[in-house]
PDB file of C-alpha atoms and ligand atoms in Angstrom:
ATOM      1  CA  MET A   1      22.603 -84.646 -21.056  1.00 70.00           C
ATOM      2  CA  ARG A   2      18.937 -85.290 -21.604  1.00 87.00           C
ATOM      3  CA  LYS A   3      17.847 -85.781 -18.020  1.00 93.00           C
ATOM      4  CA  VAL A   4      14.604 -87.493 -17.073  1.00 96.00           C
ATOM      5  CA  LEU A   5      13.348 -88.330 -13.600  1.00 98.00           C
ATOM      6  CA  VAL A   6      11.401 -91.538 -12.995  1.00 98.00           C
ATOM      7  CA  LEU A   7       9.363 -91.770  -9.786  1.00 98.00           C
ATOM      8  CA  GLU A   8       7.877 -95.238  -9.296  1.00 97.00           C
ATOM      9  CA  ASP A   9       7.809 -97.329  -6.138  1.00 97.00           C
ATOM     10  CA  GLU A  10       7.404-100.709  -7.815  1.00 95.00           C
ATOM     11  CA  SER A  11      10.917-101.698  -8.727  1.00 96.00           C
ATOM     12  CA  SER A  12       9.972-103.991 -11.633  1.00 95.00           C
ATOM     13  CA  ILE A  13       8.005-101.235 -13.371  1.00 95.00           C
ATOM     14  CA  ARG A  14      10.685 -98.701 -12.563  1.00 96.00           C
ATOM     15  CA  SER A  15      13.475-100.777 -14.103  1.00 96.00           C
ATOM     16  CA  PHE A  16      11.323-101.427 -17.173  1.00 95.00           C
ATOM     17  CA  ILE A  17      10.920 -97.671 -17.671  1.00 96.00           C
ATOM     18  CA  VAL A  18      14.529 -96.870 -16.847  1.00 96.00           C
ATOM     19  CA  ILE A  19      15.953 -99.455 -19.237  1.00 95.00           C
ATOM     20  CA  ASN A  20      13.805 -98.238 -22.100  1.00 93.00           C
ATOM     21  CA  LEU A  21      14.535 -94.575 -21.554  1.00 94.00           C
ATOM     22  CA  ARG A  22      18.267 -95.240 -21.301  1.00 92.00           C
ATOM     23  CA  ARG A  23      18.059 -97.166 -24.532  1.00 89.00           C
ATOM     24  CA  ALA A  24      16.393 -94.099 -26.079  1.00 87.00           C
ATOM     25  CA  GLY A  25      19.369 -91.982 -25.033  1.00 86.00           C
ATOM     26  CA  TYR A  26      18.126 -90.400 -21.809  1.00 91.00           C
ATOM     27  CA  ASP A  27      20.088 -89.876 -18.634  1.00 92.00           C
ATOM     28  CA  VAL A  28      17.654 -91.330 -16.106  1.00 96.00           C
ATOM     29  CA  ILE A  29      17.410 -90.355 -12.456  1.00 97.00           C
ATOM     30  CA  GLU A  30      15.401 -92.738 -10.271  1.00 97.00           C
ATOM     31  CA  ALA A  31      13.321 -92.230  -7.155  1.00 98.00           C
ATOM     32  CA  GLU A  32      11.241 -94.646  -5.110  1.00 98.00           C
ATOM     33  CA  THR A  33       9.261 -92.108  -3.100  1.00 98.00           C
ATOM     34  CA  GLY A  34       7.864 -88.637  -3.711  1.00 98.00           C
ATOM     35  CA  GLU A  35      10.106 -87.163  -1.044  1.00 98.00           C
ATOM     36  CA  ALA A  36      13.180 -88.696  -2.706  1.00 98.00           C
ATOM     37  CA  ALA A  37      12.044 -87.427  -6.122  1.00 98.00           C
ATOM     38  CA  LEU A  38      11.868 -83.840  -4.864  1.00 97.00           C
ATOM     39  CA  GLU A  39      15.349 -84.183  -3.369  1.00 97.00           C
ATOM     40  CA  ARG A  40      16.775 -85.602  -6.564  1.00 97.00           C
ATOM     41  CA  LEU A  41      15.278 -82.783  -8.599  1.00 95.00           C
ATOM     42  CA  LYS A  42      17.038 -80.301  -6.340  1.00 93.00           C
ATOM     43  CA  GLU A  43      20.309 -82.112  -7.046  1.00 94.00           C
ATOM     44  CA  HIS A  44      19.572 -82.136 -10.779  1.00 92.00           C
ATOM     45  CA  PRO A  45      17.880 -78.822 -11.610  1.00 88.00           C
ATOM     46  CA  ASP A  46      18.542 -79.398 -15.322  1.00 86.00           C
ATOM     47  CA  THR A  47      16.070 -82.309 -15.409  1.00 92.00           C
ATOM     48  CA  ARG A  48      13.649 -81.626 -18.242  1.00 90.00           C
ATOM     49  CA  VAL A  49      10.968 -84.298 -17.909  1.00 94.00           C
ATOM     50  CA  ALA A  50       9.553 -86.095 -14.848  1.00 96.00           C
ATOM     51  CA  LEU A  51       7.474 -89.276 -14.899  1.00 97.00           C
ATOM     52  CA  LEU A  52       5.408 -89.545 -11.745  1.00 96.00           C
ATOM     53  CA  ASP A  53       3.601 -92.596 -10.478  1.00 95.00           C
ATOM     54  CA  ILE A  54       0.498 -91.696  -8.458  1.00 92.00           C
ATOM     55  CA  MET A  55       0.052 -94.377  -5.785  1.00 91.00           C
ATOM     56  CA  LEU A  56       3.119 -94.176  -3.566  1.00 94.00           C
ATOM     57  CA  PRO A  57       4.051 -94.644   0.062  1.00 94.00           C
ATOM     58  CA  GLY A  58       4.284 -91.177   1.646  1.00 95.00           C
ATOM     59  CA  ILE A  59       3.154 -88.215  -0.449  1.00 96.00           C
ATOM     60  CA  ASP A  60       1.379 -89.239  -3.656  1.00 94.00           C
ATOM     61  CA  GLY A  61       2.230 -88.339  -7.231  1.00 93.00           C
ATOM     62  CA  PHE A  62      -0.286 -85.485  -7.377  1.00 92.00           C
ATOM     63  CA  GLU A  63       1.326 -83.821  -4.386  1.00 94.00           C
ATOM     64  CA  VAL A  64       4.770 -84.281  -5.930  1.00 96.00           C
ATOM     65  CA  CYS A  65       3.462 -82.708  -9.133  1.00 93.00           C
ATOM     66  CA  ARG A  66       2.016 -79.761  -7.209  1.00 92.00           C
ATOM     67  CA  ARG A  67       5.267 -79.184  -5.339  1.00 94.00           C
ATOM     68  CA  ILE A  68       7.389 -79.368  -8.495  1.00 93.00           C
ATOM     69  CA  ARG A  69       5.106 -76.931 -10.279  1.00 87.00           C
ATOM     70  CA  ALA A  70       5.222 -74.482  -7.380  1.00 86.00           C
ATOM     71  CA  THR A  71       8.825 -73.709  -8.302  1.00 84.00           C
ATOM     72  CA  ASN A  72       9.300 -75.048 -11.823  1.00 82.00           C
ATOM     73  CA  ALA A  73       7.036 -74.110 -14.707  1.00 75.00           C
ATOM     74  CA  ARG A  74       9.382 -75.380 -17.373  1.00 78.00           C
ATOM     75  CA  ILE A  75       9.844 -79.067 -16.595  1.00 86.00           C
ATOM     76  CA  GLY A  76       7.591 -81.497 -18.470  1.00 87.00           C
ATOM     77  CA  ILE A  77       5.501 -83.774 -16.231  1.00 89.00           C
ATOM     78  CA  ILE A  78       3.914 -87.092 -17.221  1.00 90.00           C
ATOM     79  CA  MET A  79       1.669 -88.923 -14.755  1.00 89.00           C
ATOM     80  CA  LEU A  80       1.692 -92.731 -14.786  1.00 91.00           C
ATOM     81  CA  THR A  81      -1.889 -93.796 -14.212  1.00 85.00           C
ATOM     82  CA  ALA A  82      -3.533 -97.197 -13.842  1.00 80.00           C
ATOM     83  CA  ARG A  83      -6.422 -98.081 -16.101  1.00 66.00           C
ATOM     84  CA  SER A  84      -8.757 -98.083 -13.101  1.00 65.00           C
ATOM     85  CA  GLN A  85      -7.861 -94.508 -12.284  1.00 63.00           C
ATOM     86  CA  GLU A  86      -9.771 -92.637 -15.007  1.00 59.00           C
ATOM     87  CA  MET A  87     -10.347 -89.678 -12.711  1.00 61.00           C
ATOM     88  CA  ASP A  88      -6.655 -89.387 -12.037  1.00 63.00           C
ATOM     89  CA  LYS A  89      -6.053 -88.056 -15.492  1.00 63.00           C
ATOM     90  CA  VAL A  90      -8.171 -85.026 -14.775  1.00 65.00           C
ATOM     91  CA  THR A  91      -6.740 -84.523 -11.310  1.00 70.00           C
ATOM     92  CA  GLY A  92      -3.224 -84.903 -12.660  1.00 66.00           C
ATOM     93  CA  LEU A  93      -3.709 -82.338 -15.362  1.00 69.00           C
ATOM     94  CA  MET A  94      -5.313 -80.004 -12.804  1.00 71.00           C
ATOM     95  CA  THR A  95      -2.276 -80.230 -10.548  1.00 75.00           C
ATOM     96  CA  GLY A  96      -0.042 -79.163 -13.404  1.00 77.00           C
ATOM     97  CA  ALA A  97       0.895 -82.314 -15.298  1.00 82.00           C
ATOM     98  CA  ASP A  98       1.373 -82.032 -19.063  1.00 78.00           C
ATOM     99  CA  ASP A  99       0.464 -85.547 -20.046  1.00 79.00           C
ATOM    100  CA  TYR A 100      -0.340 -88.994 -18.689  1.00 81.00           C
ATOM    101  CA  VAL A 101       0.431 -92.550 -19.731  1.00 86.00           C
ATOM    102  CA  THR A 102      -1.862 -95.394 -18.765  1.00 86.00           C
ATOM    103  CA  LYS A 103      -0.345 -98.616 -17.429  1.00 87.00           C
ATOM    104  CA  PRO A 104       0.450-101.020 -18.922  1.00 87.00           C
ATOM    105  CA  PHE A 105       2.229 -99.133 -21.694  1.00 89.00           C
ATOM    106  CA  SER A 106       4.632-100.219 -24.395  1.00 90.00           C
ATOM    107  CA  PRO A 107       8.224 -98.968 -24.483  1.00 89.00           C
ATOM    108  CA  ALA A 108       7.505 -97.269 -27.820  1.00 88.00           C
ATOM    109  CA  GLU A 109       4.531 -95.398 -26.430  1.00 88.00           C
ATOM    110  CA  LEU A 110       6.422 -94.275 -23.360  1.00 90.00           C
ATOM    111  CA  THR A 111       9.449 -93.099 -25.307  1.00 89.00           C
ATOM    112  CA  ALA A 112       7.280 -91.241 -27.810  1.00 86.00           C
ATOM    113  CA  ARG A 113       5.542 -89.339 -25.006  1.00 86.00           C
ATOM    114  CA  VAL A 114       8.801 -88.464 -23.284  1.00 90.00           C
ATOM    115  CA  ASP A 115      10.367 -87.369 -26.593  1.00 86.00           C
ATOM    116  CA  ALA A 116       7.409 -85.115 -27.360  1.00 79.00           C
ATOM    117  CA  LEU A 117       7.440 -83.511 -23.952  1.00 82.00           C
ATOM    118  CA  TYR A 118      11.195 -83.166 -23.957  1.00 83.00           C
ATOM    119  CA  ARG A 119      11.012 -81.213 -27.196  1.00 75.00           C
ATOM    120  CA  ARG A 120       8.178 -79.064 -25.913  1.00 69.00           C
ATOM    121  CA  SER A 121       9.958 -78.295 -22.660  1.00 68.00           C
ATOM    122  CA  GLY A 122      12.607 -76.327 -24.502  1.00 59.00           C
ATOM    123  CA  GLY A 123      13.650 -77.795 -27.803  1.00 50.00           C
ATOM    124  CA  GLU A 124      16.692 -79.943 -28.334  1.00 48.00           C
ATOM    125  CA  ASP A 125      19.773 -79.203 -26.312  1.00 48.00           C
ATOM    126  CA  LEU A 126      20.752 -75.827 -27.706  1.00 49.00           C
ATOM    127  CA  ALA A 127      24.198 -75.858 -26.163  1.00 46.00           C
ATOM    128  CA  HIS A 128      25.060 -79.015 -28.054  1.00 51.00           C
ATOM    129  CA  SER A 129      23.458 -78.600 -31.432  1.00 60.00           C
ATOM    130  CA  GLY A 130      22.730 -74.880 -31.721  1.00 80.00           C
ATOM    131  CA  GLU A 131      19.728 -75.931 -33.749  1.00 84.00           C
ATOM    132  CA  ILE A 132      16.010 -76.047 -33.198  1.00 87.00           C
ATOM    133  CA  ARG A 133      14.499 -78.397 -35.732  1.00 85.00           C
ATOM    134  CA  GLN A 134      10.746 -78.191 -36.239  1.00 87.00           C
ATOM    135  CA  PRO A 135      10.053 -79.246 -39.807  1.00 85.00           C
ATOM    136  CA  PRO A 136       9.756 -77.482 -42.176  1.00 91.00           C
ATOM    137  CA  PHE A 137      11.666 -74.974 -40.031  1.00 93.00           C
ATOM    138  CA  LEU A 138      15.241 -75.119 -38.876  1.00 93.00           C
ATOM    139  CA  MET A 139      16.666 -72.440 -36.618  1.00 93.00           C
ATOM    140  CA  ASN A 140      20.369 -72.077 -36.041  1.00 91.00           C
ATOM    141  CA  THR A 141      20.847 -70.228 -32.777  1.00 85.00           C
ATOM    142  CA  ARG A 142      24.553 -69.687 -33.333  1.00 82.00           C
ATOM    143  CA  ASN A 143      24.247 -67.771 -36.606  1.00 84.00           C
ATOM    144  CA  ARG A 144      20.740 -66.579 -35.703  1.00 86.00           C
ATOM    145  CA  THR A 145      19.316 -67.862 -38.968  1.00 92.00           C
ATOM    146  CA  LEU A 146      16.062 -69.496 -39.966  1.00 95.00           C
ATOM    147  CA  GLU A 147      15.379 -71.853 -42.837  1.00 95.00           C
ATOM    148  CA  LYS A 148      12.104 -73.153 -44.179  1.00 95.00           C
ATOM    149  CA  ASN A 149      12.346 -76.249 -46.369  1.00 92.00           C
ATOM    150  CA  GLY A 150      16.074 -75.621 -46.590  1.00 92.00           C
ATOM    151  CA  GLU A 151      15.710 -72.041 -47.797  1.00 94.00           C
ATOM    152  CA  ARG A 152      16.967 -69.135 -45.789  1.00 95.00           C
ATOM    153  CA  ILE A 153      14.351 -66.652 -44.594  1.00 94.00           C
ATOM    154  CA  LYS A 154      15.721 -63.191 -43.976  1.00 89.00           C
ATOM    155  CA  LEU A 155      14.641 -61.913 -40.577  1.00 85.00           C
ATOM    156  CA  THR A 156      15.251 -58.743 -38.613  1.00 82.00           C
ATOM    157  CA  GLN A 157      16.742 -59.190 -35.143  1.00 81.00           C
ATOM    158  CA  VAL A 158      13.333 -58.555 -33.611  1.00 82.00           C
ATOM    159  CA  GLU A 159      11.654 -61.066 -35.902  1.00 88.00           C
ATOM    160  CA  TYR A 160      14.356 -63.587 -35.115  1.00 90.00           C
ATOM    161  CA  SER A 161      13.848 -63.090 -31.374  1.00 88.00           C
ATOM    162  CA  ILE A 162      10.102 -63.581 -31.728  1.00 93.00           C
ATOM    163  CA  MET A 163      10.618 -66.723 -33.812  1.00 95.00           C
ATOM    164  CA  ARG A 164      13.033 -68.125 -31.280  1.00 93.00           C
ATOM    165  CA  PHE A 165      10.574 -67.467 -28.462  1.00 93.00           C
ATOM    166  CA  PHE A 166       7.896 -69.286 -30.469  1.00 95.00           C
ATOM    167  CA  MET A 167      10.101 -72.222 -31.382  1.00 92.00           C
ATOM    168  CA  GLU A 168      11.163 -72.661 -27.771  1.00 88.00           C
ATOM    169  CA  ASN A 169       7.496 -72.833 -26.804  1.00 87.00           C
ATOM    170  CA  PRO A 170       5.713 -74.882 -29.452  1.00 85.00           C
ATOM    171  CA  GLY A 171       1.997 -75.334 -28.863  1.00 85.00           C
ATOM    172  CA  LYS A 172       1.916 -72.819 -26.040  1.00 87.00           C
ATOM    173  CA  ALA A 173      -0.237 -69.703 -26.146  1.00 91.00           C
ATOM    174  CA  LEU A 174       2.007 -66.708 -25.523  1.00 95.00           C
ATOM    175  CA  SER A 175       0.438 -63.429 -24.482  1.00 95.00           C
ATOM    176  CA  ARG A 176       1.365 -60.240 -26.288  1.00 94.00           C
ATOM    177  CA  GLU A 177       2.792 -58.942 -23.000  1.00 92.00           C
ATOM    178  CA  GLU A 178       5.068 -61.992 -22.684  1.00 91.00           C
ATOM    179  CA  ILE A 179       6.302 -61.513 -26.227  1.00 93.00           C
ATOM    180  CA  LEU A 180       6.901 -57.815 -25.629  1.00 88.00           C
ATOM    181  CA  ASP A 181       8.817 -58.500 -22.390  1.00 86.00           C
ATOM    182  CA  ARG A 182      10.931 -61.212 -23.900  1.00 85.00           C
ATOM    183  CA  VAL A 183      11.788 -59.497 -27.159  1.00 84.00           C
ATOM    184  CA  TRP A 184      11.886 -55.822 -26.287  1.00 82.00           C
ATOM    185  CA  GLY A 185      12.840 -56.194 -22.629  1.00 77.00           C
ATOM    186  CA  GLN A 186      10.847 -55.524 -19.500  1.00 71.00           C
ATOM    187  CA  ASP A 187      11.804 -51.867 -19.333  1.00 69.00           C
ATOM    188  CA  TYR A 188      10.397 -51.146 -22.756  1.00 71.00           C
ATOM    189  CA  PHE A 189       7.384 -48.860 -22.579  1.00 68.00           C
ATOM    190  CA  GLY A 190       6.013 -49.472 -25.999  1.00 70.00           C
ATOM    191  CA  ASP A 191       2.597 -50.233 -27.276  1.00 80.00           C
ATOM    192  CA  LEU A 192       1.496 -53.834 -27.553  1.00 85.00           C
ATOM    193  CA  LYS A 193       0.608 -53.089 -31.167  1.00 85.00           C
ATOM    194  CA  ILE A 194       4.282 -53.344 -32.008  1.00 83.00           C
ATOM    195  CA  VAL A 195       3.967 -57.059 -31.328  1.00 89.00           C
ATOM    196  CA  ASP A 196       1.063 -57.379 -33.756  1.00 90.00           C
ATOM    197  CA  VAL A 197       2.883 -55.422 -36.418  1.00 85.00           C
ATOM    198  CA  ASN A 198       5.932 -57.638 -36.196  1.00 88.00           C
ATOM    199  CA  ILE A 199       3.856 -60.794 -36.208  1.00 93.00           C
ATOM    200  CA  ARG A 200       2.045 -59.605 -39.319  1.00 91.00           C
ATOM    201  CA  ARG A 201       5.409 -59.118 -41.008  1.00 89.00           C
ATOM    202  CA  LEU A 202       6.705 -62.458 -39.792  1.00 94.00           C
ATOM    203  CA  ARG A 203       3.664 -64.199 -41.205  1.00 95.00           C
ATOM    204  CA  LEU A 204       4.359 -62.692 -44.607  1.00 94.00           C
ATOM    205  CA  LYS A 205       7.770 -64.307 -44.458  1.00 94.00           C
ATOM    206  CA  ILE A 206       7.034 -67.722 -43.017  1.00 96.00           C
ATOM    207  CA  GLU A 207       3.426 -68.685 -43.706  1.00 96.00           C
ATOM    208  CA  ASP A 208       2.363 -70.594 -46.808  1.00 94.00           C
ATOM    209  CA  ASN A 209      -0.788 -68.495 -46.938  1.00 93.00           C
ATOM    210  CA  VAL A 210      -1.002 -65.302 -44.894  1.00 91.00           C
ATOM    211  CA  GLN A 211      -4.818 -65.302 -45.004  1.00 92.00           C
ATOM    212  CA  THR A 212      -4.946 -68.632 -43.181  1.00 92.00           C
ATOM    213  CA  PRO A 213      -1.821 -68.813 -41.038  1.00 93.00           C
ATOM    214  CA  ASN A 214      -0.847 -72.347 -40.029  1.00 91.00           C
ATOM    215  CA  TYR A 215       2.252 -71.706 -37.994  1.00 95.00           C
ATOM    216  CA  ILE A 216       1.607 -68.537 -36.023  1.00 96.00           C
ATOM    217  CA  THR A 217      -2.014 -68.708 -34.985  1.00 95.00           C
ATOM    218  CA  THR A 218      -3.936 -65.994 -33.172  1.00 95.00           C
ATOM    219  CA  VAL A 219      -5.284 -66.678 -29.700  1.00 93.00           C
ATOM    220  CA  TRP A 220      -8.109 -64.160 -29.581  1.00 92.00           C
ATOM    221  CA  GLY A 221      -7.946 -61.592 -26.822  1.00 91.00           C
ATOM    222  CA  TYR A 222      -4.637 -62.995 -25.624  1.00 93.00           C
ATOM    223  CA  GLY A 223      -1.793 -63.390 -28.024  1.00 96.00           C
ATOM    224  CA  TYR A 224      -0.283 -65.910 -30.360  1.00 96.00           C
ATOM    225  CA  LYS A 225       0.650 -69.541 -30.568  1.00 95.00           C
ATOM    226  CA  TRP A 226       3.314 -71.383 -32.541  1.00 94.00           C
ATOM    227  CA  GLY A 227       0.969 -74.096 -33.682  1.00 80.00           C
ATOM    228  CA  PHE A 228       2.641 -77.452 -33.864  1.00 57.00           C
TER     229      PHE A 228
HETATM  230 CA1  LIG B   1       2.800 -97.263  -7.231  1.00 87.01          CA
END
Protein backbone atom coordinates (compact mmCIF):
# COMPACT_ATOMS: atom_id res chain seq x y z
CA MET A 1 0.00 0.00 0.00
CA ARG A 2 1.06 3.55 -0.66
CA LYS A 3 1.31 4.80 2.90
CA VAL A 4 1.31 8.48 3.79
CA LEU A 5 1.32 10.03 7.25
CA VAL A 6 -0.62 13.23 7.91
CA LEU A 7 0.27 15.20 11.05
CA GLU A 8 -2.11 18.11 11.62
CA ASP A 9 -3.77 19.17 14.85
CA GLU A 10 -6.69 21.04 13.30
CA SER A 11 -9.21 18.35 12.56
CA SER A 12 -10.97 20.19 9.72
CA ILE A 13 -7.72 20.66 7.80
CA ARG A 14 -6.64 17.13 8.60
CA SER A 15 -9.84 15.57 7.25
CA PHE A 16 -9.60 17.74 4.13
CA ILE A 17 -6.10 16.38 3.47
CA VAL A 18 -6.99 12.82 4.40
CA ILE A 19 -10.06 12.69 2.17
CA ASN A 20 -8.15 14.00 -0.82
CA LEU A 21 -5.20 11.70 -0.40
CA ARG A 22 -7.47 8.68 0.02
CA ARG A 23 -9.26 9.69 -3.13
CA ALA A 24 -5.86 9.76 -4.86
CA GLY A 25 -5.27 6.16 -3.79
CA TYR A 26 -3.13 6.59 -0.69
CA ASP A 27 -3.38 4.66 2.54
CA VAL A 28 -3.44 7.52 5.03
CA ILE A 29 -2.27 7.35 8.62
CA GLU A 30 -3.36 10.26 10.83
CA ALA A 31 -1.79 11.92 13.84
CA GLU A 32 -2.89 14.91 15.90
CA THR A 33 0.37 15.54 17.73
CA GLY A 34 4.06 15.20 16.93
CA GLU A 35 4.50 12.57 19.62
CA ALA A 36 1.65 10.51 18.13
CA ALA A 37 3.11 10.89 14.63
CA LEU A 38 6.45 9.43 15.73
CA GLU A 39 4.64 6.51 17.37
CA ARG A 40 2.56 5.84 14.29
CA LEU A 41 5.64 5.86 12.09
CA LYS A 42 7.17 3.20 14.31
CA GLU A 43 4.04 1.10 13.80
CA HIS A 44 4.15 1.71 10.05
CA PRO A 45 7.83 1.69 9.02
CA ASP A 46 6.82 1.31 5.36
CA THR A 47 5.34 4.84 5.30
CA ARG A 48 6.90 6.64 2.35
CA VAL A 49 5.76 10.25 2.69
CA ALA A 50 4.96 12.37 5.77
CA LEU A 51 3.07 15.67 5.77
CA LEU A 52 3.94 17.68 8.85
CA ASP A 53 2.12 20.69 10.17
CA ILE A 54 4.43 23.08 12.04
CA MET A 55 2.39 24.73 14.80
CA LEU A 56 1.29 21.95 17.12
CA PRO A 57 0.65 21.38 20.80
CA GLY A 58 3.71 19.62 22.25
CA ILE A 59 6.75 19.25 19.99
CA ASP A 60 6.47 21.25 16.76
CA GLY A 61 6.70 20.03 13.19
CA PHE A 62 10.37 20.96 12.84
CA GLU A 63 11.28 18.82 15.81
CA VAL A 64 9.22 15.94 14.42
CA CYS A 65 11.04 16.34 11.11
CA ARG A 66 14.42 16.31 12.86
CA ARG A 67 13.56 13.18 14.82
CA ILE A 68 12.27 11.33 11.76
CA ARG A 69 15.38 12.23 9.79
CA ALA A 70 17.66 11.05 12.59
CA THR A 71 16.66 7.48 11.78
CA ASN A 72 15.07 7.61 8.33
CA ALA A 73 16.77 9.16 5.33
CA ARG A 74 14.44 7.61 2.81
CA ILE A 75 10.99 8.89 3.75
CA GLY A 76 9.75 11.97 1.89
CA ILE A 77 8.79 14.90 4.14
CA ILE A 78 6.51 17.81 3.23
CA MET A 79 6.03 20.68 5.68
CA LEU A 80 2.63 22.39 5.80
CA THR A 81 3.34 26.07 6.29
CA ALA A 82 1.08 29.09 6.73
CA ARG A 83 1.49 32.03 4.40
CA SER A 84 2.70 34.15 7.31
CA GLN A 85 5.52 31.74 8.02
CA GLU A 86 7.91 32.55 5.15
CA MET A 87 10.92 31.75 7.30
CA ASP A 88 9.54 28.34 8.10
CA LYS A 89 10.27 27.15 4.62
CA VAL A 90 13.96 27.66 5.13
CA THR A 91 13.94 26.21 8.63
CA GLY A 92 11.94 23.24 7.43
CA LEU A 93 14.30 22.46 4.61
CA MET A 94 17.24 22.86 7.01
CA THR A 95 15.78 20.30 9.38
CA GLY A 96 15.56 17.78 6.57
CA ALA A 97 12.23 18.35 4.84
CA ASP A 98 12.07 17.74 1.09
CA ASP A 99 9.30 20.13 0.22
CA TYR A 100 6.67 22.44 1.68
CA VAL A 101 3.10 23.36 0.81
CA THR A 102 1.67 26.71 1.81
CA LYS A 103 -1.82 26.84 3.33
CA PRO A 104 -4.40 27.21 1.96
CA PHE A 105 -3.67 24.72 -0.81
CA SER A 106 -5.87 23.04 -3.38
CA PRO A 107 -6.40 19.27 -3.38
CA ALA A 108 -4.73 19.09 -6.81
CA GLU A 109 -1.65 20.90 -5.61
CA LEU A 110 -1.34 18.75 -2.52
CA THR A 111 -1.77 15.49 -4.39
CA ALA A 112 0.73 16.54 -7.05
CA ARG A 113 3.36 17.27 -4.39
CA VAL A 114 2.75 13.99 -2.59
CA ASP A 115 2.84 12.05 -5.88
CA ALA A 116 6.14 13.65 -6.84
CA LEU A 117 7.74 12.94 -3.51
CA TYR A 118 6.34 9.44 -3.38
CA ARG A 119 7.99 8.66 -6.70
CA ARG A 120 11.25 10.23 -5.62
CA SER A 121 11.30 8.34 -2.33
CA GLY A 122 11.75 5.06 -4.15
CA GLY A 123 9.80 4.75 -7.35
CA GLU A 124 6.48 3.01 -7.68
CA ASP A 125 5.85 -0.04 -5.57
CA LEU A 126 8.33 -2.47 -7.07
CA ALA A 127 6.82 -5.50 -5.40
CA HIS A 128 3.52 -4.85 -7.12
CA SER A 129 4.44 -3.67 -10.57
CA GLY A 130 8.06 -4.72 -11.04
CA GLU A 131 8.38 -1.60 -13.13
CA ILE A 132 10.00 1.77 -12.72
CA ARG A 133 8.46 4.15 -15.21
CA GLN A 134 10.32 7.39 -15.87
CA PRO A 135 9.50 8.44 -19.41
CA PRO A 136 11.08 7.86 -21.86
CA PHE A 137 12.56 5.05 -19.75
CA LEU A 138 10.87 1.95 -18.45
CA MET A 139 12.73 -0.50 -16.25
CA ASN A 140 11.40 -3.96 -15.55
CA THR A 141 13.00 -5.17 -12.35
CA ARG A 142 11.77 -8.73 -12.79
CA ASN A 143 13.44 -9.38 -16.15
CA ARG A 144 16.14 -6.78 -15.43
CA THR A 145 15.47 -4.98 -18.69
CA LEU A 146 15.44 -1.36 -19.74
CA GLU A 147 13.50 0.28 -22.54
CA LYS A 148 13.76 3.77 -23.95
CA ASN A 149 10.78 4.93 -26.00
CA GLY A 150 9.64 1.32 -26.10
CA GLU A 151 12.92 0.00 -27.47
CA ARG A 152 15.04 -2.41 -25.53
CA ILE A 153 18.50 -1.19 -24.54
CA LYS A 154 20.99 -3.98 -24.01
CA LEU A 155 22.80 -3.55 -20.71
CA THR A 156 25.44 -5.51 -18.85
CA GLN A 157 24.55 -6.58 -15.32
CA VAL A 158 26.75 -3.81 -13.94
CA GLU A 159 25.15 -1.21 -16.19
CA TYR A 160 21.73 -2.45 -15.20
CA SER A 161 22.60 -2.17 -11.50
CA ILE A 162 23.84 1.38 -11.98
CA MET A 163 20.70 2.32 -13.91
CA ARG A 164 18.50 0.85 -11.24
CA PHE A 165 20.35 2.78 -8.54
CA PHE A 166 19.84 5.96 -10.57
CA MET A 167 16.18 5.32 -11.28
CA GLU A 168 15.50 4.63 -7.62
CA ASN A 169 17.06 7.99 -6.78
CA PRO A 170 15.90 10.47 -9.41
CA GLY A 171 17.22 13.99 -8.94
CA LYS A 172 19.64 12.96 -6.23
CA ALA A 173 23.39 13.46 -6.54
CA LEU A 174 25.07 10.10 -5.96
CA SER A 175 28.75 10.02 -5.11
CA ARG A 176 31.07 7.72 -7.01
CA GLU A 177 31.75 5.91 -3.72
CA GLU A 178 28.02 5.27 -3.20
CA ILE A 179 27.70 3.91 -6.71
CA LEU A 180 30.75 1.70 -6.24
CA ASP A 181 29.44 0.35 -2.91
CA ARG A 182 25.99 -0.32 -4.23
CA VAL A 183 26.95 -1.91 -7.52
CA TRP A 184 30.22 -3.66 -6.79
CA GLY A 185 29.65 -4.28 -3.09
CA GLN A 186 31.32 -2.77 -0.07
CA ASP A 187 34.15 -5.28 -0.01
CA TYR A 188 35.25 -4.41 -3.51
CA PHE A 189 38.66 -2.76 -3.54
CA GLY A 190 38.55 -1.31 -6.98
CA ASP A 191 39.36 2.05 -8.35
CA LEU A 192 36.64 4.67 -8.53
CA LYS A 193 37.52 5.07 -12.20
CA ILE A 194 35.58 1.90 -12.89
CA VAL A 195 32.45 3.88 -12.07
CA ASP A 196 33.36 6.58 -14.59
CA VAL A 197 34.13 4.03 -17.26
CA ASN A 198 30.79 2.32 -16.83
CA ILE A 199 28.92 5.61 -16.80
CA ARG A 200 30.63 6.63 -20.02
CA ARG A 201 29.45 3.39 -21.60
CA LEU A 202 25.96 3.77 -20.20
CA ARG A 203 25.71 7.25 -21.66
CA LEU A 204 26.56 5.90 -25.09
CA LYS A 205 23.58 3.60 -24.75
CA ILE A 206 20.95 5.83 -23.20
CA GLU A 207 21.70 9.47 -23.98
CA ASP A 208 20.32 11.24 -27.04
CA ASN A 209 23.61 13.09 -27.37
CA VAL A 210 26.65 11.85 -25.47
CA GLN A 211 28.38 15.25 -25.72
CA THR A 212 25.57 16.91 -23.77
CA PRO A 213 24.11 14.24 -21.51
CA ASN A 214 20.58 15.00 -20.32
CA TYR A 215 19.85 11.98 -18.20
CA ILE A 216 23.06 11.14 -16.38
CA THR A 217 24.61 14.45 -15.47
CA THR A 218 27.99 14.96 -13.85
CA VAL A 219 28.18 16.52 -10.40
CA TRP A 220 31.71 17.89 -10.49
CA GLY A 221 34.07 16.62 -7.83
CA TYR A 222 31.38 14.33 -6.46
CA GLY A 223 29.61 11.94 -8.73
CA TYR A 224 26.56 11.71 -10.90
CA LYS A 225 22.89 12.53 -10.93
CA TRP A 226 19.94 10.96 -12.73
CA GLY A 227 18.53 14.27 -13.84
CA PHE A 228 14.78 14.31 -13.83
CA1 LIG B 1 -1.50 23.58 13.57
